[in-house]
Amino acid sequence: MMASNSNDPGFMYDRQNETLSRNEIAELQVERLRWSLTQVYEKIPHYRAAFDKAGVSPSDLKTVADIRHFPFTVKTDLRDNYPFNMFSVPLDQMARIHASSGTTGKPTVVGYTLDDVNRWAALMARSMAAAGIRPGDLVHNAYGYGLFTGGLGAHYGAEKLGCVVVPVSGGGTERQVTLLKDFGPTILCSTPSYALNIAEVAQSLGVDIAKLPVRRGLFGAEPWSNEMRAELDQRLGIKSVDVYGLSEIMGPGVACECDAVRDGLHGWEDHFLFEIIDPETLEPLAMGETGELVITTLTKEAMPMIRYRTRDITRLTDEPCGCGRTHVRILRVDGRDDDMMIIRGVNVYPSQVESVLVGLEGLAPHYQIRRFKEGPLESMGVDVEVSPEVGQDAQVLAAKAAEVRHQIKSIIGVSCDVTVKGPGEIPRSEGKAVRVIDQR
Ligand code: DLL
């Protein structure tokens, strides 16, 4: 097995494309953008109508910046074209369909040609290599297999890179622990919240998970704070790396942190154009400014996306990264704009609350946030678990709750209701954790 070390930034997979100069990236992007715009205009009635309405045509794009004149695509466009009207090729020329369940109504359907599936595998392999995964690694893949893109996305990427994959999928946590113990995988792929669940179940079964051969965790599909990362690194005895993606654009592997620096996720600009917009005015924001991430696909055949509004709030940097890659970095995603609370005028994301809770003495890293109304105003409640060793004396729990309330007030600047619960009282995740309960 090839060992990873700091002198090996994982370039062996795709060095040339990962280190293009900024000029080369811009040239490639213009060419590929024109191709994508032409494809959608000629083949997808939704886009033809949207471009005509905005008075733009693919030939109007002269530079990458001209993309700002083209209309956005939003989730309801996919729902309105359910199930297959966003596809640019006939169904019998496709290779794969995925869908995300969504919370209400119709699922969001996405499709791939065989070339799309192969490009996705290659980008996921590139992401994994950047994350310190190497050919020959044994990969325990606990992302859900099925309509969700996580399981198959990581699976194909790992195989493409030359790893050996154990396709465990999510759930059956005790069995996950048995397989981790008996097979000795070197890599764990899962959501960060599920990795924490696995670690906890391992502990309850008397398995010292930190002593197992797992050395990297490739975690994503939900927001997680640096504090949660430190917790996972320490509990599992690994280095955790963040991977980002969304089904509408491809699946996992749209962007990934590098093992060498772990500061921002390299967004693969030879296949995607990344923009940040102000979600209110919809105007593009400059590099470094915080806003909504908007992504255009440059090479997707079956389902190209033009200016897809992800609802994810983050910022970009094009400062060179210590690993040598030249692609923009997406600083870690704070959360989705639908999860952003405005508490007495202060914007709060669940991940900020997580940063305060995780690592506070006497608390376990399991929490949920309740959003409710007090009169016309939005309020926030935080439920968090006590560590088993603290016990469940009512006075002790009340004192902990007061301490948490004080910490949240002093660090985030908002007052909230805090309830400290007993061990195991917050539901555990087997995929994406439910962090927010909307009681409004
Ligand atoms: O979650 C794809 C994926 C699978 C990514 C496995 C990484 C690993 P969707 O189910 O369509 O696709 O959900 C996409 O999840 O818009 C973000 O809000 C959130 N998300 C994904 N990765 C991250 C991350 C998959 N690393 C939505 N950090 C996205 C924060 C993330 N949020």
XYZ file of N, CA and C in Angstrom, residues 174-311:
414
model
N -24.078 -1.517 14.938
C -23.244 -2.519 15.633
C -22.453 -3.350 14.616
N -23.130 -3.658 13.486
C -22.427 -4.420 12.456
C -21.301 -3.590 11.830
N -21.543 -2.286 11.719
C -20.471 -1.406 11.201
C -19.229 -1.562 12.081
N -19.456 -1.575 13.399
C -18.323 -1.683 14.334
C -17.616 -3.025 14.151
N -18.409 -4.090 14.008
C -17.809 -5.417 13.806
C -16.925 -5.419 12.555
N -17.447 -4.835 11.461
C -16.670 -4.840 10.213
C -15.422 -3.962 10.338
N -15.547 -2.850 11.041
C -14.368 -1.993 11.234
C -13.295 -2.758 12.010
N -13.740 -3.505 12.985
C -12.808 -4.258 13.841
C -12.206 -5.433 13.062
N -13.048 -6.169 12.348
C -12.577 -7.411 11.727
C -11.859 -7.194 10.391
N -12.328 -6.236 9.584
C -11.727 -6.034 8.254
C -10.517 -5.093 8.302
N -10.494 -4.229 9.303
C -9.365 -3.300 9.431
C -9.231 -2.285 8.314
N -10.352 -1.657 7.881
C -10.234 -0.643 6.829
C -9.351 0.520 7.286
N -8.744 1.184 6.295
C -7.896 2.339 6.599
C -8.651 3.649 6.412
N -9.794 3.585 5.699
C -10.560 4.800 5.388
C -12.017 4.605 5.796
N -12.617 5.649 6.422
C -14.040 5.620 6.730
C -14.728 6.744 5.957
N -15.726 6.384 5.164
C -16.534 7.391 4.466
C -17.924 7.387 5.084
N -18.374 8.551 5.568
C -19.727 8.655 6.133
C -20.023 10.120 6.373
N -21.248 10.399 6.801
C -21.502 11.763 7.273
C -20.755 11.921 8.602
N -20.377 13.145 8.959
C -19.691 13.319 10.249
C -20.571 12.899 11.428
N -21.872 13.162 11.336
C -22.737 12.792 12.472
C -22.828 11.269 12.599
N -22.788 10.569 11.471
C -22.852 9.101 11.577
C -21.528 8.542 12.097
N -20.411 9.165 11.729
C -19.113 8.731 12.255
C -19.108 8.835 13.780
N -19.710 9.892 14.283
C -19.776 10.080 15.736
C -20.637 8.987 16.369
N -21.744 8.673 15.710
C -22.626 7.601 16.185
C -21.856 6.271 16.225
N -21.121 5.990 15.156
C -20.339 4.742 15.104
C -19.327 4.700 16.265
N -18.660 5.836 16.497
C -17.653 5.892 17.563
C -18.298 5.607 18.922
N -19.495 6.151 19.103
C -20.175 5.966 20.383
C -20.599 4.507 20.578
N -21.134 3.907 19.500
C -21.557 2.508 19.601
C -20.328 1.611 19.825
N -19.214 1.937 19.159
C -17.981 1.165 19.372
C -17.603 1.193 20.851
N -17.660 2.369 21.425
C -17.294 2.514 22.839
C -18.221 1.656 23.713
N -19.518 1.691 23.393
C -20.466 0.924 24.219
C -20.236 -0.580 24.073
N -19.615 -0.975 22.948
C -19.329 -2.403 22.747
C -17.929 -2.771 23.242
N -17.254 -1.802 23.843
C -15.918 -2.066 24.374
C -14.846 -2.127 23.294
N -15.111 -1.544 22.107
C -14.111 -1.534 21.035
C -13.395 -0.176 21.051
N -12.077 -0.193 21.156
C -11.326 1.066 21.156
C -11.084 1.474 19.701
N -12.011 2.261 19.168
C -11.996 2.576 17.745
C -10.743 3.359 17.349
N -10.211 4.145 18.264
C -9.021 4.949 17.947
C -7.806 4.068 17.678
N -7.855 2.834 18.166
C -6.700 1.927 17.983
C -6.803 1.121 16.689
N -7.953 1.204 15.996
C -8.116 0.441 14.749
C -7.294 1.099 13.631
N -7.085 0.404 12.507
C -6.223 0.959 11.443
C -6.796 2.165 10.683
N -8.080 2.522 10.884
C -8.651 3.666 10.144
C -7.778 4.901 10.374
N -7.325 5.546 9.268
C -6.450 6.720 9.421
C -7.040 7.992 8.823
N -8.033 7.866 7.939
C -8.681 9.048 7.348
C -10.182 8.870 7.408
N -10.885 9.981 7.646
C -12.328 9.993 7.497
C -12.668 10.959 6.382
N -13.472 10.517 5.421
C -13.906 11.423 4.359
C -15.371 11.742 4.637
N -15.562 12.919 5.244
C -16.869 13.250 5.793
C -17.508 14.415 5.050
N -18.808 14.320 4.808
C -19.526 15.431 4.171
C -21.006 15.149 4.138
N -21.702 15.875 3.291
C -23.157 15.786 3.089
C -23.951 16.596 4.107
N -23.260 17.210 5.074
C -23.944 18.066 6.047
C -22.900 19.015 6.647
N -23.338 20.162 7.176
C -22.365 21.071 7.783
C -21.788 20.479 9.072
N -20.526 20.729 9.315
C -19.893 20.310 10.577
C -18.810 21.309 10.912
N -18.690 21.613 12.194
C -17.781 22.685 12.625
C -16.365 22.140 12.822
N -15.415 23.060 12.965
C -14.038 22.639 13.264
C -13.963 21.928 14.613
N -14.835 22.329 15.532
C -14.850 21.682 16.850
C -15.280 20.227 16.705
N -16.282 19.999 15.827
C -16.718 18.616 15.587
C -15.585 17.833 14.923
N -14.853 18.501 14.049
C -13.721 17.832 13.402
C -12.692 17.389 14.448
N -12.369 18.291 15.383
C -11.385 17.950 16.417
C -11.884 16.764 17.241
N -13.188 16.781 17.533
C -13.797 15.687 18.302
C -13.655 14.351 17.551
N -13.958 14.382 16.239
C -13.876 13.151 15.436
C -12.429 12.685 15.290
N -11.519 13.626 15.038
C -10.102 13.270 14.909
C -9.628 12.539 16.173
N -10.036 13.116 17.304
C -9.551 12.585 18.572
C -10.236 11.255 18.913
N -11.554 11.204 18.803
C -12.274 9.975 19.173
C -11.923 8.789 18.297
N -11.758 9.067 16.984
C -11.516 7.962 16.058
C -10.029 7.744 15.795
N -9.193 8.665 16.300
C -7.758 8.542 16.052
C -7.438 8.638 14.576
N -8.055 9.619 13.889
C -7.907 9.760 12.439
C -7.676 11.225 12.086
N -7.502 11.496 10.816
C -7.549 12.848 10.288
C -8.840 12.911 9.472
N -9.727 13.861 9.790
C -11.000 13.980 9.075
C -10.884 15.024 7.985
N -11.388 14.701 6.820
C -11.309 15.609 5.681
C -12.729 15.856 5.156
N -12.983 17.099 4.741
C -14.332 17.534 4.359
C -14.530 17.406 2.847
N -15.629 16.780 2.455
C -15.961 16.670 1.022
C -17.357 17.248 0.818
N -17.519 17.978 -0.287
C -18.779 18.678 -0.542
C -19.355 18.268 -1.894
N -20.656 18.322 -1.981
C -21.299 18.103 -3.274
C -22.792 18.142 -3.099
N -23.507 18.135 -4.203
C -24.965 18.098 -4.166
C -25.447 17.389 -5.403
N -26.570 16.688 -5.247
C -27.029 15.851 -6.353
C -27.329 16.666 -7.598
N -27.914 17.849 -7.443
C -28.280 18.648 -8.616
C -27.063 18.927 -9.503
N -25.883 19.017 -8.903
C -24.683 19.340 -9.677
C -23.930 18.078 -10.087
N -23.939 17.049 -9.237
C -23.254 15.801 -9.563
C -23.457 14.779 -8.444
N -23.143 15.207 -7.219
C -23.100 14.316 -6.059
C -21.835 14.673 -5.298
N -21.325 13.810 -4.423
C -20.092 14.132 -3.704
C -18.934 14.286 -4.681
N -17.964 15.185 -4.328
C -16.786 15.335 -5.165
C -16.802 16.590 -6.018
N -17.765 17.487 -5.769
C -17.761 18.801 -6.441
C -16.579 19.616 -5.894
N -16.287 19.390 -4.617
C -15.165 20.078 -3.970
C -14.678 19.215 -2.817
N -13.388 19.326 -2.510
C -12.841 18.511 -1.421
C -11.632 19.190 -0.808
N -11.485 19.040 0.489
C -10.297 19.574 1.148
C -9.075 18.759 0.764
N -7.912 19.377 0.872
C -6.683 18.618 0.705
C -6.187 18.209 2.081
N -5.604 17.047 2.103
C -5.059 16.478 3.322
C -3.931 17.345 3.875
N -3.192 18.000 2.956
C -2.010 18.753 3.374
C -2.383 19.991 4.184
N -3.467 20.684 3.810
C -3.755 21.993 4.426
C -5.088 21.996 5.185
N -6.082 21.294 4.726
C -7.416 21.240 5.328
C -7.961 22.636 5.646
N -7.840 23.531 4.697
C -8.392 24.874 4.916
C -9.129 25.303 3.657
N -10.362 24.921 3.539
C -11.147 25.226 2.347
C -11.144 24.040 1.406
N -12.249 23.898 0.676
C -12.410 22.738 -0.205
C -12.131 23.159 -1.636
N -11.187 22.470 -2.299
C -10.870 22.795 -3.686
C -12.083 22.485 -4.556
N -12.618 23.512 -5.190
C -13.769 23.342 -6.080
C -13.226 23.094 -7.471
N -13.583 21.976 -8.083
C -12.931 21.541 -9.329
C -13.390 22.389 -10.509
N -12.610 23.444 -10.768
C -13.027 24.478 -11.721
C -12.926 24.075 -13.188
N -12.280 22.939 -13.476
C -12.299 22.498 -14.878
C -13.656 21.865 -15.221
N -14.462 21.573 -14.204
C -15.785 20.985 -14.447
C -16.953 21.836 -13.953
N -16.661 22.820 -13.095
C -17.733 23.646 -12.533
C -17.285 25.098 -12.449
N -18.253 25.994 -12.637
C -17.977 27.421 -12.403
C -18.657 27.790 -11.085
N -17.883 28.385 -10.173
C -18.421 28.752 -8.870
C -18.597 30.267 -8.787
N -19.755 30.700 -8.322
C -19.995 32.125 -8.070
C -20.558 32.270 -6.661
N -20.381 33.439 -6.089
C -21.054 33.774 -4.830
C -21.955 34.964 -5.137
N -23.225 34.858 -4.747
C -24.132 35.986 -4.962
C -24.722 36.440 -3.637
N -25.199 37.668 -3.651
C -25.975 38.161 -2.518
C -27.379 37.565 -2.664
N -27.816 36.753 -1.677
C -29.099 36.073 -1.870
C -30.301 37.023 -1.900
N -30.112 38.270 -1.458
C -31.218 39.234 -1.508
C -31.266 39.930 -2.868
N -30.133 40.542 -3.261
C -30.120 41.329 -4.498
C -29.826 40.454 -5.718
N -29.304 39.258 -5.493
C -28.896 38.310 -6.537
C -27.704 38.808 -7.360
N -27.043 39.852 -6.879
C -25.853 40.362 -7.584
C -24.630 39.531 -7.204
N -23.718 39.326 -8.173
C -22.477 38.599 -7.855
C -21.654 39.346 -6.803
N -21.023 38.605 -5.904
C -20.147 39.201 -4.900
C -18.695 38.905 -5.263
N -17.800 39.711 -4.693
C -16.375 39.549 -5.017
C -15.799 38.350 -4.266
N -14.664 37.873 -4.767
C -13.890 36.820 -4.106
C -13.738 37.193 -2.624
N -13.995 36.271 -1.732
C -13.800 36.548 -0.302
C -15.057 36.991 0.424
N -16.066 37.465 -0.330
C -17.287 37.917 0.335
C -18.225 36.737 0.587
N -18.963 36.819 1.687
C -19.853 35.716 2.059
C -21.218 35.864 1.412
N -21.725 34.790 0.852
C -23.045 34.812 0.235
C -23.446 33.413 -0.187
N -24.384 33.348 -1.128
C -24.890 32.038 -1.573
C -24.031 31.499 -2.712
N -23.702 30.226 -2.610
C -22.905 29.577 -3.646
C -23.806 29.209 -4.832
N -23.363 29.615 -6.028
C -24.092 29.327 -7.263
C -23.138 28.537 -8.157
N -23.606 27.436 -8.723
C -22.704 26.567 -9.499
C -23.268 26.319 -10.897
N -22.404 26.421 -11.897
C -22.750 26.051 -13.272
C -21.891 24.852 -13.663
N -22.515 23.827 -14.256
C -21.713 22.678 -14.702
C -21.100 23.007 -16.067
N -19.887 22.508 -16.299
C -19.184 22.792 -17.552
C -19.065 21.558 -18.444
N -19.245 20.372 -17.865
C -19.026 19.155 -18.651
C -20.166 18.143 -18.518
N -21.193 18.468 -17.764
C -22.297 17.503 -17.582
C -23.088 17.382 -18.881
N -23.345 16.137 -19.317
C -24.097 15.933 -20.556
C -25.597 15.791 -20.311
N -25.963 14.825 -19.477
C -27.386 14.484 -19.358
C -28.179 15.602 -18.712
N -27.584 16.238 -17.688
C -28.336 17.261 -16.984
C -27.433 18.436 -16.608
N -27.130 19.265 -17.595
C -26.306 20.436 -17.280
C -27.108 21.370 -16.378
N -26.430 22.122 -15.535
C -27.115 23.090 -14.670
C -26.486 24.456 -14.904
N -27.320 25.421 -15.172
C -26.811 26.780 -15.367
C -27.156 27.617 -14.140
N -26.144 28.142 -13.496
C -26.291 29.041 -12.339
C -27.268 28.474 -11.309
N -26.988 27.270 -10.860
C -27.871 26.646 -9.871
C -27.654 27.281 -8.493
N -28.726 27.766 -7.912
C -28.645 28.378 -6.570
C -28.679 27.274 -5.516
N -27.526 27.054 -4.864
C -27.409 25.919 -3.939
C -28.088 26.175 -2.599
N -28.314 27.448 -2.245
C -28.790 27.871 -0.923
C -27.718 27.706 0.156
